[in-house]
Tab-separated table of C-alpha atoms and ligand atoms in Angstrom:
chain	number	residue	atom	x	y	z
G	1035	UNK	CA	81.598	119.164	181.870
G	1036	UNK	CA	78.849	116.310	181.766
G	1037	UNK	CA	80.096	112.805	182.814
G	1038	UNK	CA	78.988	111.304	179.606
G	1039	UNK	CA	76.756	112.026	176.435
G	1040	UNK	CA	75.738	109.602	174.156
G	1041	UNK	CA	74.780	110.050	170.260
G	1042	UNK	CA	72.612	107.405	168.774
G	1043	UNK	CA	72.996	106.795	165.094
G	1044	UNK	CA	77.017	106.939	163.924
G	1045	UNK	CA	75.658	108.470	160.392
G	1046	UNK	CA	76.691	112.022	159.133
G	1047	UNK	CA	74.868	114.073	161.754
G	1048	UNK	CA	75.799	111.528	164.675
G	1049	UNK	CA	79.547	111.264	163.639
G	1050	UNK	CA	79.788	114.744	163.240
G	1051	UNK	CA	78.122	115.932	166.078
G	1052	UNK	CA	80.447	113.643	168.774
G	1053	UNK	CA	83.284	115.028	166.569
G	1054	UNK	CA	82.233	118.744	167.717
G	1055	UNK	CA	80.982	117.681	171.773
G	1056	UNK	CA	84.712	115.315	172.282
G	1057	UNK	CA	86.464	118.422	170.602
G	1058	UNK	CA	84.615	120.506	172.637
G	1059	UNK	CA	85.163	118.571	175.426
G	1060	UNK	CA	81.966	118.938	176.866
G	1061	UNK	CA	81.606	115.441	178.419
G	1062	UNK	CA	84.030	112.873	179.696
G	1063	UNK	CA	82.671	110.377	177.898
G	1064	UNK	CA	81.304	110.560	174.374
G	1065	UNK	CA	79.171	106.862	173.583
G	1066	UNK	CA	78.011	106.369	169.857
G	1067	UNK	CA	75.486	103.472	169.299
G	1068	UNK	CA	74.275	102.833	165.935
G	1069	UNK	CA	73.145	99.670	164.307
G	1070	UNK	CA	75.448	98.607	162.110
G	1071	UNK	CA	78.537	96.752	163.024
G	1072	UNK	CA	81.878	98.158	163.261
G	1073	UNK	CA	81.322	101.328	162.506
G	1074	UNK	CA	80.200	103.105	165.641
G	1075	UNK	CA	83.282	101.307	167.046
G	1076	UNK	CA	85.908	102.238	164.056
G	1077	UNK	CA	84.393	106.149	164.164
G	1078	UNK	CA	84.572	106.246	167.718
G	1079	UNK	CA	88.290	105.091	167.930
G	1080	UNK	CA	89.247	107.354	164.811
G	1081	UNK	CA	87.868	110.589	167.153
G	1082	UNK	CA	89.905	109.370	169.853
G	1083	UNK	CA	92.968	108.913	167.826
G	1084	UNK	CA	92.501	112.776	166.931
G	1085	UNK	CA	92.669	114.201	170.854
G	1086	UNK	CA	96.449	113.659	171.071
G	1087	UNK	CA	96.576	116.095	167.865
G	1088	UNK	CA	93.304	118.268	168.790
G	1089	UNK	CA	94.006	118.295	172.221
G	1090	UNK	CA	91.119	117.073	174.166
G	1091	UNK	CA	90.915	114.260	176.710
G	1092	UNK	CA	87.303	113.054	175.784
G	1093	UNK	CA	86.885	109.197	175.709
G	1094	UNK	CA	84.864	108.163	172.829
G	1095	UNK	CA	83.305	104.824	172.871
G	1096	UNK	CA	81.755	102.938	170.146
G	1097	UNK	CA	79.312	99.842	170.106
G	1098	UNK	CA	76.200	98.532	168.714
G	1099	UNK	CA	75.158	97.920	172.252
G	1100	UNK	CA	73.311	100.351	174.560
G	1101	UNK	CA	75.193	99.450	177.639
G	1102	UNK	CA	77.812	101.817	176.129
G	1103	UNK	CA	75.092	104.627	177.161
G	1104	UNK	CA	74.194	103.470	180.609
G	1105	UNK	CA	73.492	106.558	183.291
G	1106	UNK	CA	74.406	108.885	180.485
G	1107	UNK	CA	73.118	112.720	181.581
G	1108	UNK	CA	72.431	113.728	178.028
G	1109	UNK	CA	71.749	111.698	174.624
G	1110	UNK	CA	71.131	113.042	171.383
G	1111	UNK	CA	69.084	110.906	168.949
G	1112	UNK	CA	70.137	110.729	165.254
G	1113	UNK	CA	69.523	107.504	164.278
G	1114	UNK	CA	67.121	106.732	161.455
G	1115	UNK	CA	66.586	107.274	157.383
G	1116	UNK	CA	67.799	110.682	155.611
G	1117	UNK	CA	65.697	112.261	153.058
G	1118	UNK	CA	66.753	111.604	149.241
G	1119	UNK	CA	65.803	113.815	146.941
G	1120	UNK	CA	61.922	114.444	145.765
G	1121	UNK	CA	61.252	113.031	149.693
G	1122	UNK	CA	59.687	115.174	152.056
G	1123	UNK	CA	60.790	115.113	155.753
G	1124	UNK	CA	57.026	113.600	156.364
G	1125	UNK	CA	57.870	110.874	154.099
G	1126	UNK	CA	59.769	109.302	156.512
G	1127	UNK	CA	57.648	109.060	159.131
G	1128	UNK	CA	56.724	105.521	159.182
G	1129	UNK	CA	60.313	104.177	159.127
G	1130	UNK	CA	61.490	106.433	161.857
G	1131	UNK	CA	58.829	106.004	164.057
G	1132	UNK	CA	59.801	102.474	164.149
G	1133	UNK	CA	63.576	103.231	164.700
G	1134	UNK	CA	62.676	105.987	167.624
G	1135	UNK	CA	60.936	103.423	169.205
G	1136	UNK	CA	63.267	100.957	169.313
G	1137	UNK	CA	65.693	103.477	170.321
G	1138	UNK	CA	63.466	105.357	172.963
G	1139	UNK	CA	62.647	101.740	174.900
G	1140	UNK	CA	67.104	101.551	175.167
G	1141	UNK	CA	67.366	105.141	176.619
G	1142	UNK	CA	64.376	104.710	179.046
G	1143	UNK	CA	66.276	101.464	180.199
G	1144	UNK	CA	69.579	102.235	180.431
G	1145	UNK	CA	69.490	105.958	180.789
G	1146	UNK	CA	66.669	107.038	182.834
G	1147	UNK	CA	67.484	110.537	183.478
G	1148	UNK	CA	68.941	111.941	180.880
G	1149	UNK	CA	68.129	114.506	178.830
G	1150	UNK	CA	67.484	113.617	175.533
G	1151	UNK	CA	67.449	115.468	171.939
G	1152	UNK	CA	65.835	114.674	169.276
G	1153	UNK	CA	67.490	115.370	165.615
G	1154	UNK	CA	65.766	112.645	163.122
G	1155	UNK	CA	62.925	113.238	161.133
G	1156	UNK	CA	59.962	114.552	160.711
G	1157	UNK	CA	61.234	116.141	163.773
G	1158	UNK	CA	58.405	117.654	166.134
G	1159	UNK	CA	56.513	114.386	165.082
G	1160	UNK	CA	59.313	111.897	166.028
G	1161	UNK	CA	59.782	114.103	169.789
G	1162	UNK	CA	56.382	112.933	170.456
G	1163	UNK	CA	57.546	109.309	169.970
G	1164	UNK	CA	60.079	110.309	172.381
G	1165	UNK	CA	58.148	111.501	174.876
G	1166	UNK	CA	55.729	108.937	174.707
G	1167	UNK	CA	58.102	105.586	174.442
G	1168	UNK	CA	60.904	107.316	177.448
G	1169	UNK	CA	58.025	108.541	179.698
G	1170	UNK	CA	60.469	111.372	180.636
G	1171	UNK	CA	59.047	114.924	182.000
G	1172	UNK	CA	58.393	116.987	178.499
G	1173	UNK	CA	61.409	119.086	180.145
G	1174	UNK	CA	63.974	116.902	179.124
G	1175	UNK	CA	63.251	115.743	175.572
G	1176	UNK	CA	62.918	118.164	173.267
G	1177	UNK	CA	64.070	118.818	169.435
G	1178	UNK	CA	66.683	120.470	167.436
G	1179	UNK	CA	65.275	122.430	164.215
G	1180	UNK	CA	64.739	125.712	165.013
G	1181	UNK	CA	68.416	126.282	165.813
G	1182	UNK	CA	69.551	125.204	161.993
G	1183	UNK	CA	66.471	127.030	160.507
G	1184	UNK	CA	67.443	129.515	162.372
G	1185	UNK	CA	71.150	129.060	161.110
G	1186	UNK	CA	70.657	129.106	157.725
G	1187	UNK	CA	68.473	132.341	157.598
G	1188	UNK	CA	71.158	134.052	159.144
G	1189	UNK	CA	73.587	132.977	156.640
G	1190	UNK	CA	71.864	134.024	153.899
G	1191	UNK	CA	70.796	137.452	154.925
G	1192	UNK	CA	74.785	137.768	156.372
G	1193	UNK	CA	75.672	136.822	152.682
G	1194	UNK	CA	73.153	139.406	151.132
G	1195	UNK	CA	73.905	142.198	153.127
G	1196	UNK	CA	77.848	141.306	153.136
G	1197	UNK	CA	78.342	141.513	156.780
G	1198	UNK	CA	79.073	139.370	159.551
G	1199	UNK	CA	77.083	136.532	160.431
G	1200	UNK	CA	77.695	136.761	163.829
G	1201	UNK	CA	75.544	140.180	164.071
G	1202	UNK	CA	72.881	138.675	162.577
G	1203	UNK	CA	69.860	137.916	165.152
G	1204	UNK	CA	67.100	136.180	163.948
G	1205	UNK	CA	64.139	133.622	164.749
G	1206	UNK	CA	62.487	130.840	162.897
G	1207	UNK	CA	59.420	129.433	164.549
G	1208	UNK	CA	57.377	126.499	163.882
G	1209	UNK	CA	57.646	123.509	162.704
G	1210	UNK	CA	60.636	122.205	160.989
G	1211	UNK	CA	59.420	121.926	157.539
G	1212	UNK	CA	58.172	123.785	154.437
G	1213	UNK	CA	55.924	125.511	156.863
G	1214	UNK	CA	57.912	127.305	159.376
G	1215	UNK	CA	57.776	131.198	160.095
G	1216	UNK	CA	60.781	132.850	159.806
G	1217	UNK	CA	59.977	136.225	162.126
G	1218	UNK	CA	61.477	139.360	160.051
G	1219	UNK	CA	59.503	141.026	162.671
G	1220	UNK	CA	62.140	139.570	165.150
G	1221	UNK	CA	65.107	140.186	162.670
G	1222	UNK	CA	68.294	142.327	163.281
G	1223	UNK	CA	71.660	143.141	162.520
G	1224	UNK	CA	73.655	145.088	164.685
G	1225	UNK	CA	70.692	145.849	166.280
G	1226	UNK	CA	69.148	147.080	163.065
G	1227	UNK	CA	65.787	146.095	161.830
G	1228	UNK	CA	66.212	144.057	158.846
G	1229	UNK	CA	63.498	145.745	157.067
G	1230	UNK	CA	65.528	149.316	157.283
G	1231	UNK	CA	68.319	147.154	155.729
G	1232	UNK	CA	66.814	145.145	152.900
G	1233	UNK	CA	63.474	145.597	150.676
G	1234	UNK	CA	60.515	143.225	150.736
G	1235	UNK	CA	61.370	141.488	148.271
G	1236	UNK	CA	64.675	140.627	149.014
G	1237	UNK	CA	63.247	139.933	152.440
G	1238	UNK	CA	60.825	137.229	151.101
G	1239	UNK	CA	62.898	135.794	148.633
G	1240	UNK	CA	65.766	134.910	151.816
G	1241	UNK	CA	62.263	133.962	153.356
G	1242	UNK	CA	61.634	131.509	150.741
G	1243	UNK	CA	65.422	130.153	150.678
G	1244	UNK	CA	65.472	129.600	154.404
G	1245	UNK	CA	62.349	127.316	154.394
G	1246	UNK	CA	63.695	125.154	151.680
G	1247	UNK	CA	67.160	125.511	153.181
G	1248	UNK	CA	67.435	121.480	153.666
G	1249	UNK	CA	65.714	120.375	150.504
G	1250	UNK	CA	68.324	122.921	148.851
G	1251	UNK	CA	71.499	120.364	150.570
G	1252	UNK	CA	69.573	117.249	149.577
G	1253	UNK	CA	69.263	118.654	146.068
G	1254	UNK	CA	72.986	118.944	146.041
G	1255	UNK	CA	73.922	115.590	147.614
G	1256	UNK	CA	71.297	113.579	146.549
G	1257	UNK	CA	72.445	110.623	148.880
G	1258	UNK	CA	71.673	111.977	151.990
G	1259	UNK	CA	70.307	115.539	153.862
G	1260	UNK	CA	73.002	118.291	155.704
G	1261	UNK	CA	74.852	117.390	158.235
G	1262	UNK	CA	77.508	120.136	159.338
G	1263	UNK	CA	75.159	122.592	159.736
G	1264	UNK	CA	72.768	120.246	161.801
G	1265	UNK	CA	75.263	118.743	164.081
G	1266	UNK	CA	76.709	122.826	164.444
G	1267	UNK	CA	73.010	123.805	166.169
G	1268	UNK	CA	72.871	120.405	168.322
G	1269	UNK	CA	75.972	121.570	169.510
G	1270	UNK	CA	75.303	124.944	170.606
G	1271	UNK	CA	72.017	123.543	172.605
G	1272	UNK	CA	74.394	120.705	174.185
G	1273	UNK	CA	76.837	123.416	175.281
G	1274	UNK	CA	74.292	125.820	176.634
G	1275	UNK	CA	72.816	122.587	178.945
G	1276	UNK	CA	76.072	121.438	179.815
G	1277	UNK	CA	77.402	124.823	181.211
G	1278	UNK	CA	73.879	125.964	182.086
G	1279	UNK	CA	74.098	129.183	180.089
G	1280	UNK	CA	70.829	129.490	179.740
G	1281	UNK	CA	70.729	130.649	176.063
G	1282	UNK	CA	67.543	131.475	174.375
G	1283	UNK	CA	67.282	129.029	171.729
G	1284	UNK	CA	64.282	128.165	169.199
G	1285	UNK	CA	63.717	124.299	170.040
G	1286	UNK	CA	60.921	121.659	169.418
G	1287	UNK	CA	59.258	121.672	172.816
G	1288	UNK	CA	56.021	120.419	174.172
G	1289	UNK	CA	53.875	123.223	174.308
G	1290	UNK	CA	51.229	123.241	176.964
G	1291	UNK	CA	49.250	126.193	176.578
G	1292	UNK	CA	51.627	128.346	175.434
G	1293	UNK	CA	51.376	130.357	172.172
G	1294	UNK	CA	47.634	129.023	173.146
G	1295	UNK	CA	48.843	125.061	171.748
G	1296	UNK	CA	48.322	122.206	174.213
G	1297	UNK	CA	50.281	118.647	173.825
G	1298	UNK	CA	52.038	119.461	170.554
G	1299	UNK	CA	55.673	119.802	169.676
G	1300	UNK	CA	56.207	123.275	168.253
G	1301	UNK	CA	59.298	125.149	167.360
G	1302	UNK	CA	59.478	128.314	169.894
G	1303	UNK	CA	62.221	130.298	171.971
G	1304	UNK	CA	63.200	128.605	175.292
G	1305	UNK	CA	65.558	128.678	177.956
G	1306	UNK	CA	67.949	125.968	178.227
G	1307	UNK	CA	70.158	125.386	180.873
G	1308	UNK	CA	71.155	122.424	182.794
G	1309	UNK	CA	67.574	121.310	183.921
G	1310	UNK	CA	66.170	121.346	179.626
G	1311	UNK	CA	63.815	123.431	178.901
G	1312	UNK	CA	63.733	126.318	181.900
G	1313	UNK	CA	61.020	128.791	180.418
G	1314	UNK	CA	59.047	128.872	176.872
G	1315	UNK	CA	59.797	132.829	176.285
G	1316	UNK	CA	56.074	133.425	175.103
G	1317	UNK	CA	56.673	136.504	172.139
G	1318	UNK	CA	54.252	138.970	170.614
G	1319	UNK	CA	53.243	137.738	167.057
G	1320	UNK	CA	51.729	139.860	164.393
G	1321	UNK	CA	48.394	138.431	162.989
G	1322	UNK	CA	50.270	137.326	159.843
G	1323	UNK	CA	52.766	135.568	161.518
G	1324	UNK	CA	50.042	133.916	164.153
G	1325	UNK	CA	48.318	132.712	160.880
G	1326	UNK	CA	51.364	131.231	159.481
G	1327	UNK	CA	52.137	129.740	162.896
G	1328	UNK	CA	48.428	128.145	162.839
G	1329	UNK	CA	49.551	126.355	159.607
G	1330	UNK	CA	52.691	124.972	160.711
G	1331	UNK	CA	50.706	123.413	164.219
G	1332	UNK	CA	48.493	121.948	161.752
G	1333	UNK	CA	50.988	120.084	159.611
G	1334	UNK	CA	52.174	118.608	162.994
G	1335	UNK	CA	49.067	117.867	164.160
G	1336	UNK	CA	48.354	115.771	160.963
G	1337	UNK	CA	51.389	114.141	161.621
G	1338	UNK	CA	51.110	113.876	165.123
G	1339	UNK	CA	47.419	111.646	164.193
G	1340	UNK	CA	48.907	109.368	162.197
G	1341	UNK	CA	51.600	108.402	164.462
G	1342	UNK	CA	48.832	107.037	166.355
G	1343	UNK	CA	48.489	103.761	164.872
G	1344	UNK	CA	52.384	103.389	164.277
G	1345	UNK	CA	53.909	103.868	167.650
G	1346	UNK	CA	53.855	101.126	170.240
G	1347	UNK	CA	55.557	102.173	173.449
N	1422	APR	N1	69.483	102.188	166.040
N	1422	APR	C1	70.652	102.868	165.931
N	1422	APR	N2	71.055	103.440	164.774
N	1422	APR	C2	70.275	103.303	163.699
N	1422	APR	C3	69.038	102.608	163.754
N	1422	APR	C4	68.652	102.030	164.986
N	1422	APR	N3	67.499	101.360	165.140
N	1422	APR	N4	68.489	102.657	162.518
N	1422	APR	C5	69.327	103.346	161.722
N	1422	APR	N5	70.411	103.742	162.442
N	1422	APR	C6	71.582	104.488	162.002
N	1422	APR	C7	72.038	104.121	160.599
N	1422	APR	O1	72.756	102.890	160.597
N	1422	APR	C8	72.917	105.313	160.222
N	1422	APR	O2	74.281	105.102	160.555
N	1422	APR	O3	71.301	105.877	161.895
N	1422	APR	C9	72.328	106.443	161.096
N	1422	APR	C10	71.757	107.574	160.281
N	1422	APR	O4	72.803	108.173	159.592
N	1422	APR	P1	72.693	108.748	158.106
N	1422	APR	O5	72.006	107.753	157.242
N	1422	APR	O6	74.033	109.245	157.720
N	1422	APR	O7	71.655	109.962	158.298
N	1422	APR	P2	71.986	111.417	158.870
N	1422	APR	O8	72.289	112.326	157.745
N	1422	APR	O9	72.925	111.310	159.993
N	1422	APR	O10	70.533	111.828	159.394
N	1422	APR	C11	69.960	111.197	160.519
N	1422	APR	O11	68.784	113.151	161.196
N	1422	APR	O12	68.617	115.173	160.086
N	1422	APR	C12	67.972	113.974	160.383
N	1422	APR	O13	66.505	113.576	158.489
N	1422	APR	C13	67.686	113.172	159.132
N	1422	APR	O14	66.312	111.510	160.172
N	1422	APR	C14	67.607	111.787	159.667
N	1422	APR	C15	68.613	111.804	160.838
């Protein structure tokens, strides 16, 4: 168990996400900092009021002050703007850029060696900000995306095929957005390759599902983006730090020559155990996939370039 985590932003992902660590009970402390008054501070004591019931013993904290976070060992950021619908994740680059900033100067001060990831979007562009404003080793701030992409391709192929989700393996690389490569390639259930289990068609059209998988949720809600599903994958990469399992996970990591990309966040299967990010697993990729792969770096990279003017560290 960690001593404390914090979760920056007390919106749906942030709420719901100390929910499932204090339930968990994967820290002592659970801190939740967002911006607007009260409700960090109401949520927080509402979670706590559930342990007696749940049973767990996790102490969750609420303020719209960061010395709620101080010498925290882990801190997941999910504070800024949601999508609506029509938006794409990229359109809210300029307003989160300023929030993550903001943000990234309170964890560098009051939490200098944690280990810190990043939920709000455009996600591989806003981990840049991260890195950039904290200073921390690329090892310790990384995003969550490929876990929910990841996620939701599972379900649906689970749902097609009628079988258990939980013996469907998969892997969604990339970026987190219109543009990320879901490997069939990499696909199984039960061991079985999906394309011995479903046609190509069938195969593309899940394809196709899975990439618009969050625009699908914001089409439904229309006053915010997913949440359960989200906080569900931040989780899972908490948990595997926290106990050091060492689970291979498909994160938003600084690449550095891997996959041949240098100084870009890209979604790819790591390690992660108690240090962050132990080892990018480098995979085969069929020329296809490599292609598709290309065109996901290169919506980053555009984002990546305009960030330049925004971000002031
Ligand atoms: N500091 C702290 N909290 C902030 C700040 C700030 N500077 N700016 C905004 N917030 C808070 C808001 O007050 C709000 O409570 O961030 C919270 C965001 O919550 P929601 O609006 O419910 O958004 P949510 O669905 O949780 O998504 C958060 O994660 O999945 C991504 O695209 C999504 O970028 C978005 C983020």
């Amino acid at each position: 168990m960690f001593h404390k985590i914090s979760v920056i932003g007390a919106g749906n992902v942030g709420a719901t996400l100390a929910q499932r660590l204090a339930e968990k009970e994967l820290a002592k402390f659970v801190a939740l900092v967002d911006i607007v008054e009260g409700v960090p501070q109401g949520k927080a004591l509402d979670m706590l009021e559930a342990g007696p019931v749940y049973g767990y013993d996790t102490r969750v904290m609420g303020s719209n002050s960061y010395d709620v976070i101080r010498n925290s060992d882990l801190v997941v950021i999910t504070a800024g703007l949601p999508r609506k619908p029509g938006m794409s994740r990229d359109d809210l680059l300029d307003a989160n850029t300023k929030i993550m900033t903001d943000v990234c100067q309170n964890i560098r001060r009051e939490a200098p060696n944690a280990t810190v990831i990043v939920v709000s979007n455009p996600l591989d562009a806003m981990c840049h900000v991260a890195l950039q404003v904290t200073g921390f080793p690329h090892q310790r701030v990384f995003g969550m995306a490929g876990v929910l992409d990841t996620a939701r391709f599972r379900t649906f192929i689970a749902e097609e095929l009628d079988v258990s989700v939980e013996q469907v393996q998969a892997f969604v690389l990339g970026g987190h957005g219109d543009t990320m490569v879901p490997l069939v390639h990499y696909t199984t259930v039960a061991g079985i390759p999906l394309s011995k289990l479903l046609d190509a068609a069938s195969i593309e059209r899940i394809v196709d599902r899975t990439r618009k998988g969050g625009a699908e949720i914001v089409q439904y809600l229309k006053t915010g983006s997913a949440f359960y599903a989200p906080s569900a994958s931040v989780t899972e990469m908490v948990e595997s730090i926290v106990k050091d399992k060492k689970k291979i996970l498909p994160c938003s990591v600084y690449l550095t020559g891997e996959y041949g990309i240098n100084g870009l966040y890209v979604g790819v299967p790591v390690k992660l155990g108690k240090n962050g990010i132990e080892k990018v697993m480098e995979i085969e990729l069929s020329d296809a996939e490599r292609k598709q792969l290309n065109v996901s770096v290169e919506d980053v990279r555009q984002n990546v370039e305009k960030l330049k003017t925004l971000v002031t560290a």
